[in-house]
Amino acid sequence: MTIIRPDISARAAAAPRSGIGEIVTYARGRENLMPLWIGEGDLPTPDFITRAASDALLAGETFYTWTQGIPALREAIVRYYARHYGRELSVDNIYVTGSGMQSIVLAIQTVASSGDEIIYLSPAWPNVVNAMTVAEAKPVTVELGFTDGRWVLDAERLEAAVNSKTRALFINSPSNPTGWTATLDDLKAVLELARKHGLWIIADEIYGLYHFNGGRAPSFMDVMEPDDRIIFANSFSKNWCMTGWRVGWMVAPAETGQTLTNLIQYSTSGVAQFMQQGAIAALDHGDDFIRTNIERARTSRDILCDALIATNRVETRKPDGALYAFLKIDGVTDSRAEAFRIVDETGVGMAPGTAFGPGGAAFMRACYLRDPGQIEDAAQRLSDYIRRR
């Protein structure tokens, strides 16, 4: 039983336990475990990245540094966007953070005050919604539609959720957990809505390169004008297998620069310089690694989804983007209870859809960014379980 002291702040006490962390804590460390529950692959960070960080560490790059990120890293991020998005940015648009999660938290803090509303698309990664709550903003849900195993955005439903308290739209595409990937028409509709009502957009495009229909996913970078009010959150975690590094970045209007610098100053005061040197190596020398990782994910996605669909008892399709199969098993209405049952009986750890908010309760999420052989093993275990269930 969790005991909460009565003398801590109500805001802190109200922060809920992670529904994903609950199942991880329950089963972590078991023998023969196949952990598909969190958004993390099985590969360590590549040597060319760790060497750059190690060399900088040994060279004494251990002092306080630029709060908003060292100039060389911000310049490398500018080159990344020119290369992958055809967008010419300025270093004044770039802010280095202590993870993609911190980027999201700072974006929320920047655009919303206590009592303001932020609309988000559900099912959604729970950290996002809970970060809004901790910031005393009100999360407002707009559910994605689910038809024939595919997730879709209803722009009219999105606009119907806007009112005088709305300050921002939070758009995650490609989506964690559903794999929904906005089309250019979707993005244009969202942007037009934001312009019409004077709203900010917080664009979580962390999975932007993990797109399986040719090239990267459509981005607000493709449709925006320089004066549009959009803050992008991104991370080094997924592209370059740097989840444990906790390094991310933001792209934001230059006019927000001092505000974002201040928020970084009063939270982490910046990212360690030697880690930023590793991040530079990732950006400048890591495109081949990203391509390999994406093809690895595609192969494992196909193995997992094909096997589960073949049971004729799973409703899902191969997702267009991100790293997750979000699947609906016939007869399952309480995915939290099912997640505990599955890990006990098969050794496969999946995240329950109950953790992802409205629209997710009947689903399970499995991250397929792993060795295809491991995914084949997990798919066989799950298929056997589903058939005998």
mmCIF file of C-alpha atoms in Angstrom:
data_model
loop_
_atom_site.group_PDB
_atom_site.id
_atom_site.type_symbol
_atom_site.label_atom_id
_atom_site.label_comp_id
_atom_site.label_asym_id
_atom_site.label_seq_id
_atom_site.Cartn_x
_atom_site.Cartn_y
_atom_site.Cartn_z
ATOM 1 C CA MET A 1 0.000 0.000 0.000
ATOM 2 C CA THR A 2 1.285 3.478 -0.895
ATOM 3 C CA ILE A 3 1.297 5.957 1.985
ATOM 4 C CA ILE A 4 1.122 9.647 1.077
ATOM 5 C CA ARG A 5 2.160 12.209 3.658
ATOM 6 C CA PRO A 6 -0.540 14.776 4.400
ATOM 7 C CA ASP A 7 1.946 17.660 4.403
ATOM 8 C CA ILE A 8 3.146 17.474 0.795
ATOM 9 C CA SER A 9 1.580 19.566 -1.937
ATOM 10 C CA ALA A 10 -1.737 18.399 -3.337
ATOM 11 C CA ARG A 11 -0.386 18.864 -6.866
ATOM 12 C CA ALA A 12 2.541 16.518 -6.214
ATOM 13 C CA ALA A 13 0.398 13.989 -4.380
ATOM 14 C CA ALA A 14 -2.075 13.908 -7.272
ATOM 15 C CA ALA A 15 0.558 12.717 -9.757
ATOM 16 C CA PRO A 16 -0.607 9.174 -10.559
ATOM 17 C CA ARG A 17 1.442 6.021 -10.653
ATOM 18 C CA SER A 18 2.426 4.974 -14.168
ATOM 19 C CA GLY A 19 0.202 2.222 -15.517
ATOM 20 C CA ILE A 20 3.152 1.038 -17.592
ATOM 21 C CA GLY A 21 5.571 1.174 -14.672
ATOM 22 C CA GLU A 22 3.204 -0.939 -12.602
ATOM 23 C CA ILE A 23 3.539 -3.990 -14.836
ATOM 24 C CA VAL A 24 7.286 -3.397 -15.331
ATOM 25 C CA THR A 25 7.832 -3.316 -11.574
ATOM 26 C CA TYR A 26 5.745 -6.468 -11.166
ATOM 27 C CA ALA A 27 7.719 -8.613 -13.610
ATOM 28 C CA ARG A 28 11.140 -7.023 -14.120
ATOM 29 C CA GLY A 29 14.066 -9.413 -13.608
ATOM 30 C CA ARG A 30 12.234 -12.657 -14.312
ATOM 31 C CA GLU A 31 13.987 -15.388 -16.257
ATOM 32 C CA ASN A 32 13.117 -15.800 -19.941
ATOM 33 C CA LEU A 33 11.335 -12.440 -19.941
ATOM 34 C CA MET A 34 10.626 -10.729 -23.259
ATOM 35 C CA PRO A 35 10.172 -7.043 -22.300
ATOM 36 C CA LEU A 36 8.040 -5.333 -24.940
ATOM 37 C CA TRP A 37 6.374 -2.976 -22.485
ATOM 38 C CA ILE A 38 8.413 0.221 -22.855
ATOM 39 C CA GLY A 39 9.540 2.183 -25.909
ATOM 40 C CA GLU A 40 13.069 0.883 -25.990
ATOM 41 C CA GLY A 41 15.030 -1.447 -28.222
ATOM 42 C CA ASP A 42 17.574 -4.080 -27.285
ATOM 43 C CA LEU A 43 20.634 -2.454 -28.883
ATOM 44 C CA PRO A 44 23.085 -0.380 -26.824
ATOM 45 C CA THR A 45 24.152 3.056 -28.009
ATOM 46 C CA PRO A 46 26.510 2.704 -31.021
ATOM 47 C CA ASP A 47 30.245 2.974 -30.417
ATOM 48 C CA PHE A 48 30.736 6.094 -32.531
ATOM 49 C CA ILE A 49 28.437 7.966 -30.149
ATOM 50 C CA THR A 50 29.770 6.587 -26.871
ATOM 51 C CA ARG A 51 33.365 7.198 -27.990
ATOM 52 C CA ALA A 52 32.646 10.858 -28.673
ATOM 53 C CA ALA A 53 31.111 11.265 -25.219
ATOM 54 C CA SER A 54 33.894 9.268 -23.554
ATOM 55 C CA ASP A 55 36.611 11.293 -25.276
ATOM 56 C CA ALA A 56 34.968 14.532 -24.152
ATOM 57 C CA LEU A 57 34.610 13.230 -20.607
ATOM 58 C CA LEU A 58 38.264 12.209 -20.442
ATOM 59 C CA ALA A 59 39.239 15.574 -21.925
ATOM 60 C CA GLY A 60 37.667 17.310 -18.944
ATOM 61 C CA GLU A 61 34.411 18.586 -20.467
ATOM 62 C CA THR A 62 32.749 18.320 -17.072
ATOM 63 C CA PHE A 63 32.007 21.949 -16.196
ATOM 64 C CA TYR A 64 28.863 24.041 -16.306
ATOM 65 C CA THR A 65 27.975 24.857 -19.876
ATOM 66 C CA TRP A 66 25.452 26.711 -22.048
ATOM 67 C CA THR A 67 22.002 26.388 -20.532
ATOM 68 C CA GLN A 68 20.287 26.129 -23.915
ATOM 69 C CA GLY A 69 22.888 23.697 -25.314
ATOM 70 C CA ILE A 70 26.410 24.059 -26.641
ATOM 71 C CA PRO A 71 26.557 25.944 -29.949
ATOM 72 C CA ALA A 72 28.041 22.962 -31.822
ATOM 73 C CA LEU A 73 25.095 20.738 -30.898
ATOM 74 C CA ARG A 74 22.507 23.357 -31.768
ATOM 75 C CA GLU A 75 24.220 23.790 -35.140
ATOM 76 C CA ALA A 76 24.160 20.008 -35.660
ATOM 77 C CA ILE A 77 20.394 19.989 -34.999
ATOM 78 C CA VAL A 78 19.985 22.754 -37.586
ATOM 79 C CA ARG A 79 21.851 20.540 -40.099
ATOM 80 C CA TYR A 80 19.624 17.584 -39.159
ATOM 81 C CA TYR A 81 16.473 19.521 -40.097
ATOM 82 C CA ALA A 82 18.000 20.790 -43.323
ATOM 83 C CA ARG A 83 18.947 17.235 -44.258
ATOM 84 C CA HIS A 84 15.783 15.379 -43.262
ATOM 85 C CA TYR A 85 13.090 18.054 -43.485
ATOM 86 C CA GLY A 86 14.421 20.549 -46.021
ATOM 87 C CA ARG A 87 13.872 23.288 -43.453
ATOM 88 C CA GLU A 88 16.393 26.038 -42.776
ATOM 89 C CA LEU A 89 16.309 26.855 -39.076
ATOM 90 C CA SER A 90 18.423 29.117 -36.894
ATOM 91 C CA VAL A 91 20.255 28.092 -33.754
ATOM 92 C CA ASP A 92 17.953 30.633 -32.081
ATOM 93 C CA ASN A 93 15.138 28.103 -32.648
ATOM 94 C CA ILE A 94 16.994 25.234 -30.935
ATOM 95 C CA TYR A 95 17.096 24.323 -27.219
ATOM 96 C CA VAL A 96 18.770 21.218 -25.804
ATOM 97 C CA THR A 97 16.914 19.503 -22.976
ATOM 98 C CA GLY A 98 17.319 16.680 -20.513
ATOM 99 C CA SER A 99 15.147 14.272 -22.583
ATOM 100 C CA GLY A 100 12.170 14.421 -24.883
ATOM 101 C CA MET A 101 10.029 14.263 -21.763
ATOM 102 C CA GLN A 102 11.544 17.480 -20.452
ATOM 103 C CA SER A 103 10.902 19.074 -23.839
ATOM 104 C CA ILE A 104 7.224 18.227 -23.473
ATOM 105 C CA VAL A 105 7.090 19.496 -19.886
ATOM 106 C CA LEU A 106 8.738 22.799 -20.827
ATOM 107 C CA ALA A 107 6.441 23.247 -23.824
ATOM 108 C CA ILE A 108 3.402 22.770 -21.594
ATOM 109 C CA GLN A 109 4.778 25.205 -19.018
ATOM 110 C CA THR A 110 5.470 27.751 -21.755
ATOM 111 C CA VAL A 111 2.020 27.840 -23.336
ATOM 112 C CA ALA A 112 -0.411 27.065 -20.494
ATOM 113 C CA SER A 113 -1.193 28.572 -17.117
ATOM 114 C CA SER A 114 -3.137 27.039 -14.236
ATOM 115 C CA GLY A 115 -6.663 26.227 -15.381
ATOM 116 C CA ASP A 116 -5.916 26.515 -19.101
ATOM 117 C CA GLU A 117 -6.919 23.618 -21.335
ATOM 118 C CA ILE A 118 -4.751 21.592 -23.701
ATOM 119 C CA ILE A 119 -6.447 19.280 -26.178
ATOM 120 C CA TYR A 120 -4.712 16.002 -26.944
ATOM 121 C CA LEU A 121 -5.481 12.939 -29.056
ATOM 122 C CA SER A 122 -6.202 9.700 -27.220
ATOM 123 C CA PRO A 123 -5.082 6.959 -26.752
ATOM 124 C CA ALA A 124 -1.922 8.798 -25.711
ATOM 125 C CA TRP A 125 1.338 8.239 -23.889
ATOM 126 C CA PRO A 126 0.316 8.778 -20.255
ATOM 127 C CA ASN A 127 3.353 10.896 -19.362
ATOM 128 C CA VAL A 128 2.035 13.664 -21.586
ATOM 129 C CA VAL A 129 -1.375 13.845 -19.956
ATOM 130 C CA ASN A 130 0.038 13.631 -16.453
ATOM 131 C CA ALA A 131 2.589 16.360 -17.218
ATOM 132 C CA MET A 132 -0.340 18.631 -18.082
ATOM 133 C CA THR A 133 -2.035 17.792 -14.807
ATOM 134 C CA VAL A 134 1.100 18.406 -12.751
ATOM 135 C CA ALA A 135 1.435 21.794 -14.482
ATOM 136 C CA GLU A 136 -2.168 22.485 -13.364
ATOM 137 C CA ALA A 137 -3.392 22.652 -16.953
ATOM 138 C CA LYS A 138 -6.515 20.689 -17.836
ATOM 139 C CA PRO A 139 -6.061 17.879 -20.378
ATOM 140 C CA VAL A 140 -9.014 17.607 -22.765
ATOM 141 C CA THR A 141 -9.408 14.346 -24.645
ATOM 142 C CA VAL A 142 -10.333 13.936 -28.290
ATOM 143 C CA GLU A 143 -10.392 10.260 -29.162
ATOM 144 C CA LEU A 144 -9.003 9.012 -32.432
ATOM 145 C CA GLY A 145 -11.485 6.902 -34.355
ATOM 146 C CA PHE A 146 -10.796 3.174 -34.695
ATOM 147 C CA THR A 147 -12.245 1.464 -37.760
ATOM 148 C CA ASP A 148 -11.173 -1.836 -39.317
ATOM 149 C CA GLY A 149 -8.012 -1.849 -37.244
ATOM 150 C CA ARG A 150 -6.954 1.636 -38.330
ATOM 151 C CA TRP A 151 -6.842 4.874 -36.330
ATOM 152 C CA VAL A 152 -8.127 8.110 -37.863
ATOM 153 C CA LEU A 153 -8.450 11.768 -36.854
ATOM 154 C CA ASP A 154 -11.823 13.526 -36.987
ATOM 155 C CA ALA A 155 -10.958 17.215 -37.443
ATOM 156 C CA GLU A 156 -14.539 18.276 -36.707
ATOM 157 C CA ARG A 157 -14.459 16.499 -33.364
ATOM 158 C CA LEU A 158 -11.149 18.214 -32.624
ATOM 159 C CA GLU A 159 -12.601 21.657 -33.330
ATOM 160 C CA ALA A 160 -15.689 20.915 -31.245
ATOM 161 C CA ALA A 161 -13.430 20.510 -28.187
ATOM 162 C CA VAL A 162 -12.044 24.058 -28.485
ATOM 163 C CA ASN A 163 -13.420 26.707 -26.116
ATOM 164 C CA SER A 164 -12.330 29.978 -24.540
ATOM 165 C CA LYS A 165 -9.995 28.193 -22.111
ATOM 166 C CA THR A 166 -8.145 26.235 -24.785
ATOM 167 C CA ARG A 167 -4.505 27.282 -25.182
ATOM 168 C CA ALA A 168 -2.905 24.492 -27.168
ATOM 169 C CA LEU A 169 -3.294 21.345 -29.238
ATOM 170 C CA PHE A 170 -0.916 18.484 -28.417
ATOM 171 C CA ILE A 171 -0.306 16.390 -31.535
ATOM 172 C CA ASN A 172 1.855 13.257 -31.422
ATOM 173 C CA SER A 173 2.517 11.825 -34.884
ATOM 174 C CA PRO A 174 3.565 9.127 -35.523
ATOM 175 C CA SER A 175 1.697 8.193 -32.381
ATOM 176 C CA ASN A 176 2.658 6.373 -29.253
ATOM 177 C CA PRO A 177 0.837 4.021 -28.705
ATOM 178 C CA THR A 178 -1.402 3.646 -31.777
ATOM 179 C CA GLY A 179 1.036 4.171 -34.651
ATOM 180 C CA TRP A 180 -1.451 6.647 -36.158
ATOM 181 C CA THR A 181 0.431 8.912 -38.536
ATOM 182 C CA ALA A 182 -1.043 12.235 -39.604
ATOM 183 C CA THR A 183 -1.374 12.891 -43.319
ATOM 184 C CA LEU A 184 -0.435 16.259 -44.758
ATOM 185 C CA ASP A 185 -4.164 17.001 -44.970
ATOM 186 C CA ASP A 186 -4.531 16.159 -41.262
ATOM 187 C CA LEU A 187 -1.688 18.508 -40.379
ATOM 188 C CA LYS A 188 -3.066 21.296 -42.559
ATOM 189 C CA ALA A 189 -6.463 20.946 -40.868
ATOM 190 C CA VAL A 190 -4.924 21.061 -37.378
ATOM 191 C CA LEU A 191 -2.776 24.059 -38.297
ATOM 192 C CA GLU A 192 -5.747 25.925 -39.773
ATOM 193 C CA LEU A 193 -7.709 25.221 -36.576
ATOM 194 C CA ALA A 194 -4.847 26.554 -34.447
ATOM 195 C CA ARG A 195 -4.583 29.708 -36.563
ATOM 196 C CA LYS A 196 -8.351 30.267 -36.476
ATOM 197 C CA HIS A 197 -8.526 30.105 -32.678
ATOM 198 C CA GLY A 198 -5.111 31.561 -31.826
ATOM 199 C CA LEU A 199 -3.802 28.307 -30.321
ATOM 200 C CA TRP A 200 -0.336 26.903 -29.837
ATOM 201 C CA ILE A 201 0.575 23.513 -31.237
ATOM 202 C CA ILE A 202 2.890 21.243 -29.285
ATOM 203 C CA ALA A 203 4.176 18.803 -31.894
ATOM 204 C CA ASP A 204 5.656 15.586 -30.541
ATOM 205 C CA GLU A 205 7.473 14.265 -33.615
ATOM 206 C CA ILE A 206 9.907 12.013 -31.771
ATOM 207 C CA TYR A 207 9.039 9.101 -34.092
ATOM 208 C CA GLY A 208 9.117 11.198 -37.259
ATOM 209 C CA LEU A 209 11.756 9.077 -39.022
ATOM 210 C CA TYR A 210 10.090 5.796 -38.035
ATOM 211 C CA HIS A 211 7.685 5.780 -40.950
ATOM 212 C CA PHE A 212 7.127 2.647 -42.999
ATOM 213 C CA ASN A 213 5.355 4.044 -46.068
ATOM 214 C CA GLY A 214 8.387 5.602 -47.713
ATOM 215 C CA GLY A 215 10.533 8.382 -46.276
ATOM 216 C CA ARG A 216 9.906 10.177 -43.014
ATOM 217 C CA ALA A 217 6.436 10.932 -41.705
ATOM 218 C CA PRO A 218 4.605 14.122 -42.700
ATOM 219 C CA SER A 219 5.539 16.955 -40.348
ATOM 220 C CA PHE A 220 4.246 20.355 -39.355
ATOM 221 C CA MET A 221 7.589 21.474 -40.797
ATOM 222 C CA ASP A 222 6.067 20.721 -44.207
ATOM 223 C CA VAL A 223 3.037 22.994 -43.836
ATOM 224 C CA MET A 224 3.914 25.746 -41.370
ATOM 225 C CA GLU A 225 4.854 29.381 -41.920
ATOM 226 C CA PRO A 226 7.612 31.105 -39.904
ATOM 227 C CA ASP A 227 5.118 32.938 -37.688
ATOM 228 C CA ASP A 228 3.057 29.863 -36.733
ATOM 229 C CA ARG A 229 3.003 29.130 -33.018
ATOM 230 C CA ILE A 230 4.451 25.622 -32.906
ATOM 231 C CA ILE A 231 6.844 24.065 -30.407
ATOM 232 C CA PHE A 232 8.433 20.766 -31.481
ATOM 233 C CA ALA A 233 9.582 18.178 -28.958
ATOM 234 C CA ASN A 234 12.213 15.649 -29.949
ATOM 235 C CA SER A 235 14.660 13.193 -28.434
ATOM 236 C CA PHE A 236 17.859 11.279 -29.120
ATOM 237 C CA SER A 237 16.389 8.171 -27.476
ATOM 238 C CA LYS A 238 14.727 6.329 -30.345
ATOM 239 C CA ASN A 239 16.751 7.179 -33.445
ATOM 240 C CA TRP A 240 20.141 6.365 -31.967
ATOM 241 C CA CYS A 241 19.345 3.951 -29.092
ATOM 242 C CA MET A 242 20.161 6.583 -26.465
ATOM 243 C CA THR A 243 17.221 6.070 -24.104
ATOM 244 C CA GLY A 244 19.348 6.104 -20.965
ATOM 245 C CA TRP A 245 21.170 9.301 -21.910
ATOM 246 C CA ARG A 246 18.136 11.526 -21.279
ATOM 247 C CA VAL A 247 18.964 14.090 -23.962
ATOM 248 C CA GLY A 248 16.384 15.798 -26.145
ATOM 249 C CA TRP A 249 15.738 19.071 -27.898
ATOM 250 C CA MET A 250 13.068 21.603 -28.752
ATOM 251 C CA VAL A 251 12.415 23.671 -31.844
ATOM 252 C CA ALA A 252 10.513 26.829 -30.982
ATOM 253 C CA PRO A 253 9.949 30.398 -32.147
ATOM 254 C CA ALA A 254 12.992 32.536 -31.357
ATOM 255 C CA GLU A 255 10.759 34.891 -29.332
ATOM 256 C CA THR A 256 10.316 32.141 -26.738
ATOM 257 C CA GLY A 257 14.081 31.758 -26.358
ATOM 258 C CA GLN A 258 14.639 33.567 -23.086
ATOM 259 C CA THR A 259 11.586 31.915 -21.533
ATOM 260 C CA LEU A 260 12.769 28.446 -22.497
ATOM 261 C CA THR A 261 16.310 29.203 -21.366
ATOM 262 C CA ASN A 262 14.962 30.333 -18.004
ATOM 263 C CA LEU A 263 12.821 27.198 -17.602
ATOM 264 C CA ILE A 264 15.812 24.988 -18.391
ATOM 265 C CA GLN A 265 17.928 27.009 -15.957
ATOM 266 C CA TYR A 266 15.456 26.509 -13.118
ATOM 267 C CA SER A 267 14.949 22.795 -13.718
ATOM 268 C CA THR A 268 18.181 21.095 -14.847
ATOM 269 C CA SER A 269 20.437 24.064 -15.711
ATOM 270 C CA GLY A 270 21.402 22.251 -18.895
ATOM 271 C CA VAL A 271 22.752 18.945 -20.195
ATOM 272 C CA ALA A 272 26.274 17.714 -19.447
ATOM 273 C CA GLN A 273 28.678 18.880 -22.146
ATOM 274 C CA PHE A 274 30.303 15.481 -22.701
ATOM 275 C CA MET A 275 26.856 13.986 -23.357
ATOM 276 C CA GLN A 276 26.184 16.737 -25.863
ATOM 277 C CA GLN A 277 29.366 15.752 -27.704
ATOM 278 C CA GLY A 278 27.921 12.257 -28.066
ATOM 279 C CA ALA A 279 24.708 13.810 -29.378
ATOM 280 C CA ILE A 280 26.659 15.727 -32.034
ATOM 281 C CA ALA A 281 28.213 12.462 -33.219
ATOM 282 C CA ALA A 282 24.741 10.899 -33.394
ATOM 283 C CA LEU A 283 23.388 13.688 -35.564
ATOM 284 C CA ASP A 284 26.363 14.070 -37.880
ATOM 285 C CA HIS A 285 27.340 10.432 -38.316
ATOM 286 C CA GLY A 286 24.238 8.451 -37.429
ATOM 287 C CA ASP A 287 22.017 8.495 -40.515
ATOM 288 C CA ASP A 288 23.121 5.024 -41.630
ATOM 289 C CA PHE A 289 22.437 3.678 -38.144
ATOM 290 C CA ILE A 290 18.933 5.199 -38.209
ATOM 291 C CA ARG A 291 18.183 3.563 -41.548
ATOM 292 C CA THR A 292 19.339 0.199 -40.213
ATOM 293 C CA ASN A 293 17.257 0.617 -37.061
ATOM 294 C CA ILE A 294 14.143 1.536 -39.057
ATOM 295 C CA GLU A 295 14.480 -1.502 -41.320
ATOM 296 C CA ARG A 296 15.015 -3.677 -38.256
ATOM 297 C CA ALA A 297 11.819 -2.237 -36.778
ATOM 298 C CA ARG A 298 9.925 -2.828 -40.042
ATOM 299 C CA THR A 299 10.993 -6.488 -40.132
ATOM 300 C CA SER A 300 10.030 -7.049 -36.502
ATOM 301 C CA ARG A 301 6.741 -5.181 -36.960
ATOM 302 C CA ASP A 302 5.805 -7.491 -39.807
ATOM 303 C CA ILE A 303 6.738 -10.631 -37.872
ATOM 304 C CA LEU A 304 4.717 -9.630 -34.824
ATOM 305 C CA CYS A 305 1.645 -8.282 -36.597
ATOM 306 C CA ASP A 306 1.459 -11.098 -39.151
ATOM 307 C CA ALA A 307 1.591 -13.731 -36.412
ATOM 308 C CA LEU A 308 -1.048 -12.067 -34.254
ATOM 309 C CA ILE A 309 -3.412 -11.323 -37.133
ATOM 310 C CA ALA A 310 -3.102 -14.977 -38.209
ATOM 311 C CA THR A 311 -4.741 -16.082 -34.949
ATOM 312 C CA ASN A 312 -7.989 -14.516 -36.223
ATOM 313 C CA ARG A 313 -8.510 -13.281 -32.671
ATOM 314 C CA VAL A 314 -6.549 -10.018 -32.792
ATOM 315 C CA GLU A 315 -7.795 -6.772 -34.291
ATOM 316 C CA THR A 316 -4.918 -4.622 -35.506
ATOM 317 C CA ARG A 317 -3.065 -3.564 -38.639
ATOM 318 C CA LYS A 318 0.573 -2.946 -39.283
ATOM 319 C CA PRO A 319 1.077 0.615 -38.014
ATOM 320 C CA ASP A 320 2.282 3.274 -40.428
ATOM 321 C CA GLY A 321 4.790 4.677 -37.955
ATOM 322 C CA ALA A 322 6.391 4.665 -34.487
ATOM 323 C CA LEU A 323 7.501 1.467 -32.728
ATOM 324 C CA TYR A 324 4.371 -0.143 -31.344
ATOM 325 C CA ALA A 325 1.725 -2.686 -32.169
ATOM 326 C CA PHE A 326 -1.484 -1.589 -30.443
ATOM 327 C CA LEU A 327 -3.623 -4.673 -30.521
ATOM 328 C CA LYS A 328 -7.074 -5.731 -29.437
ATOM 329 C CA ILE A 329 -7.492 -9.355 -28.363
ATOM 330 C CA ASP A 330 -10.977 -10.826 -28.685
ATOM 331 C CA GLY A 331 -12.757 -10.949 -25.349
ATOM 332 C CA VAL A 332 -10.353 -8.662 -23.491
ATOM 333 C CA THR A 333 -12.042 -5.693 -21.824
ATOM 334 C CA ASP A 334 -9.605 -5.116 -18.942
ATOM 335 C CA SER A 335 -6.143 -4.882 -20.458
ATOM 336 C CA ARG A 336 -4.538 -4.146 -17.086
ATOM 337 C CA ALA A 337 -5.583 -7.529 -15.705
ATOM 338 C CA GLU A 338 -4.685 -9.148 -19.024
ATOM 339 C CA ALA A 339 -1.165 -7.692 -18.965
ATOM 340 C CA PHE A 340 -0.471 -9.373 -15.620
ATOM 341 C CA ARG A 341 -1.958 -12.644 -16.881
ATOM 342 C CA ILE A 342 0.067 -12.597 -20.106
ATOM 343 C CA VAL A 343 3.388 -11.923 -18.427
ATOM 344 C CA ASP A 344 2.703 -14.659 -15.863
ATOM 345 C CA GLU A 345 1.731 -17.245 -18.490
ATOM 346 C CA THR A 346 4.016 -16.340 -21.409
ATOM 347 C CA GLY A 347 6.860 -14.214 -20.062
ATOM 348 C CA VAL A 348 6.024 -11.491 -22.589
ATOM 349 C CA GLY A 349 5.690 -8.063 -21.000
ATOM 350 C CA MET A 350 3.257 -5.683 -22.680
ATOM 351 C CA ALA A 351 1.824 -2.343 -21.601
ATOM 352 C CA PRO A 352 -1.907 -2.331 -20.822
ATOM 353 C CA GLY A 353 -4.069 -0.029 -22.892
ATOM 354 C CA THR A 354 -5.689 1.235 -19.703
ATOM 355 C CA ALA A 355 -2.504 3.258 -19.204
ATOM 356 C CA PHE A 356 -3.137 5.226 -22.402
ATOM 357 C CA GLY A 357 -6.438 6.826 -21.522
ATOM 358 C CA PRO A 358 -9.825 6.969 -23.257
ATOM 359 C CA GLY A 359 -10.147 4.585 -26.177
ATOM 360 C CA GLY A 360 -7.303 2.351 -25.025
ATOM 361 C CA ALA A 361 -8.778 0.111 -22.333
ATOM 362 C CA ALA A 362 -9.304 -2.935 -24.567
ATOM 363 C CA PHE A 363 -5.857 -2.779 -26.184
ATOM 364 C CA MET A 364 -2.321 -3.937 -25.416
ATOM 365 C CA ARG A 365 0.869 -2.186 -26.552
ATOM 366 C CA ALA A 366 3.988 -4.074 -27.627
ATOM 367 C CA CYS A 367 7.225 -2.376 -28.684
ATOM 368 C CA TYR A 368 8.794 -4.243 -31.598
ATOM 369 C CA LEU A 369 12.171 -2.436 -31.789
ATOM 370 C CA ARG A 370 14.088 -5.627 -31.055
ATOM 371 C CA ASP A 371 16.010 -8.359 -32.796
ATOM 372 C CA PRO A 372 13.632 -10.078 -35.250
ATOM 373 C CA GLY A 373 14.507 -13.450 -33.734
ATOM 374 C CA GLN A 374 13.377 -12.263 -30.318
ATOM 375 C CA ILE A 375 10.182 -10.838 -31.795
ATOM 376 C CA GLU A 376 9.503 -14.141 -33.559
ATOM 377 C CA ASP A 377 9.815 -15.902 -30.195
ATOM 378 C CA ALA A 378 7.508 -13.366 -28.511
ATOM 379 C CA ALA A 379 4.991 -13.628 -31.364
ATOM 380 C CA GLN A 380 4.880 -17.414 -31.024
ATOM 381 C CA ARG A 381 4.335 -17.208 -27.266
ATOM 382 C CA LEU A 382 1.572 -14.654 -27.669
ATOM 383 C CA SER A 383 -0.097 -16.514 -30.525
ATOM 384 C CA ASP A 384 -0.172 -19.740 -28.541
ATOM 385 C CA TYR A 385 -1.636 -17.897 -25.553
ATOM 386 C CA ILE A 386 -4.300 -16.166 -27.630
ATOM 387 C CA ARG A 387 -5.385 -19.392 -29.347
ATOM 388 C CA ARG A 388 -5.851 -21.249 -26.081
ATOM 389 C CA ARG A 389 -7.371 -18.306 -24.206
#
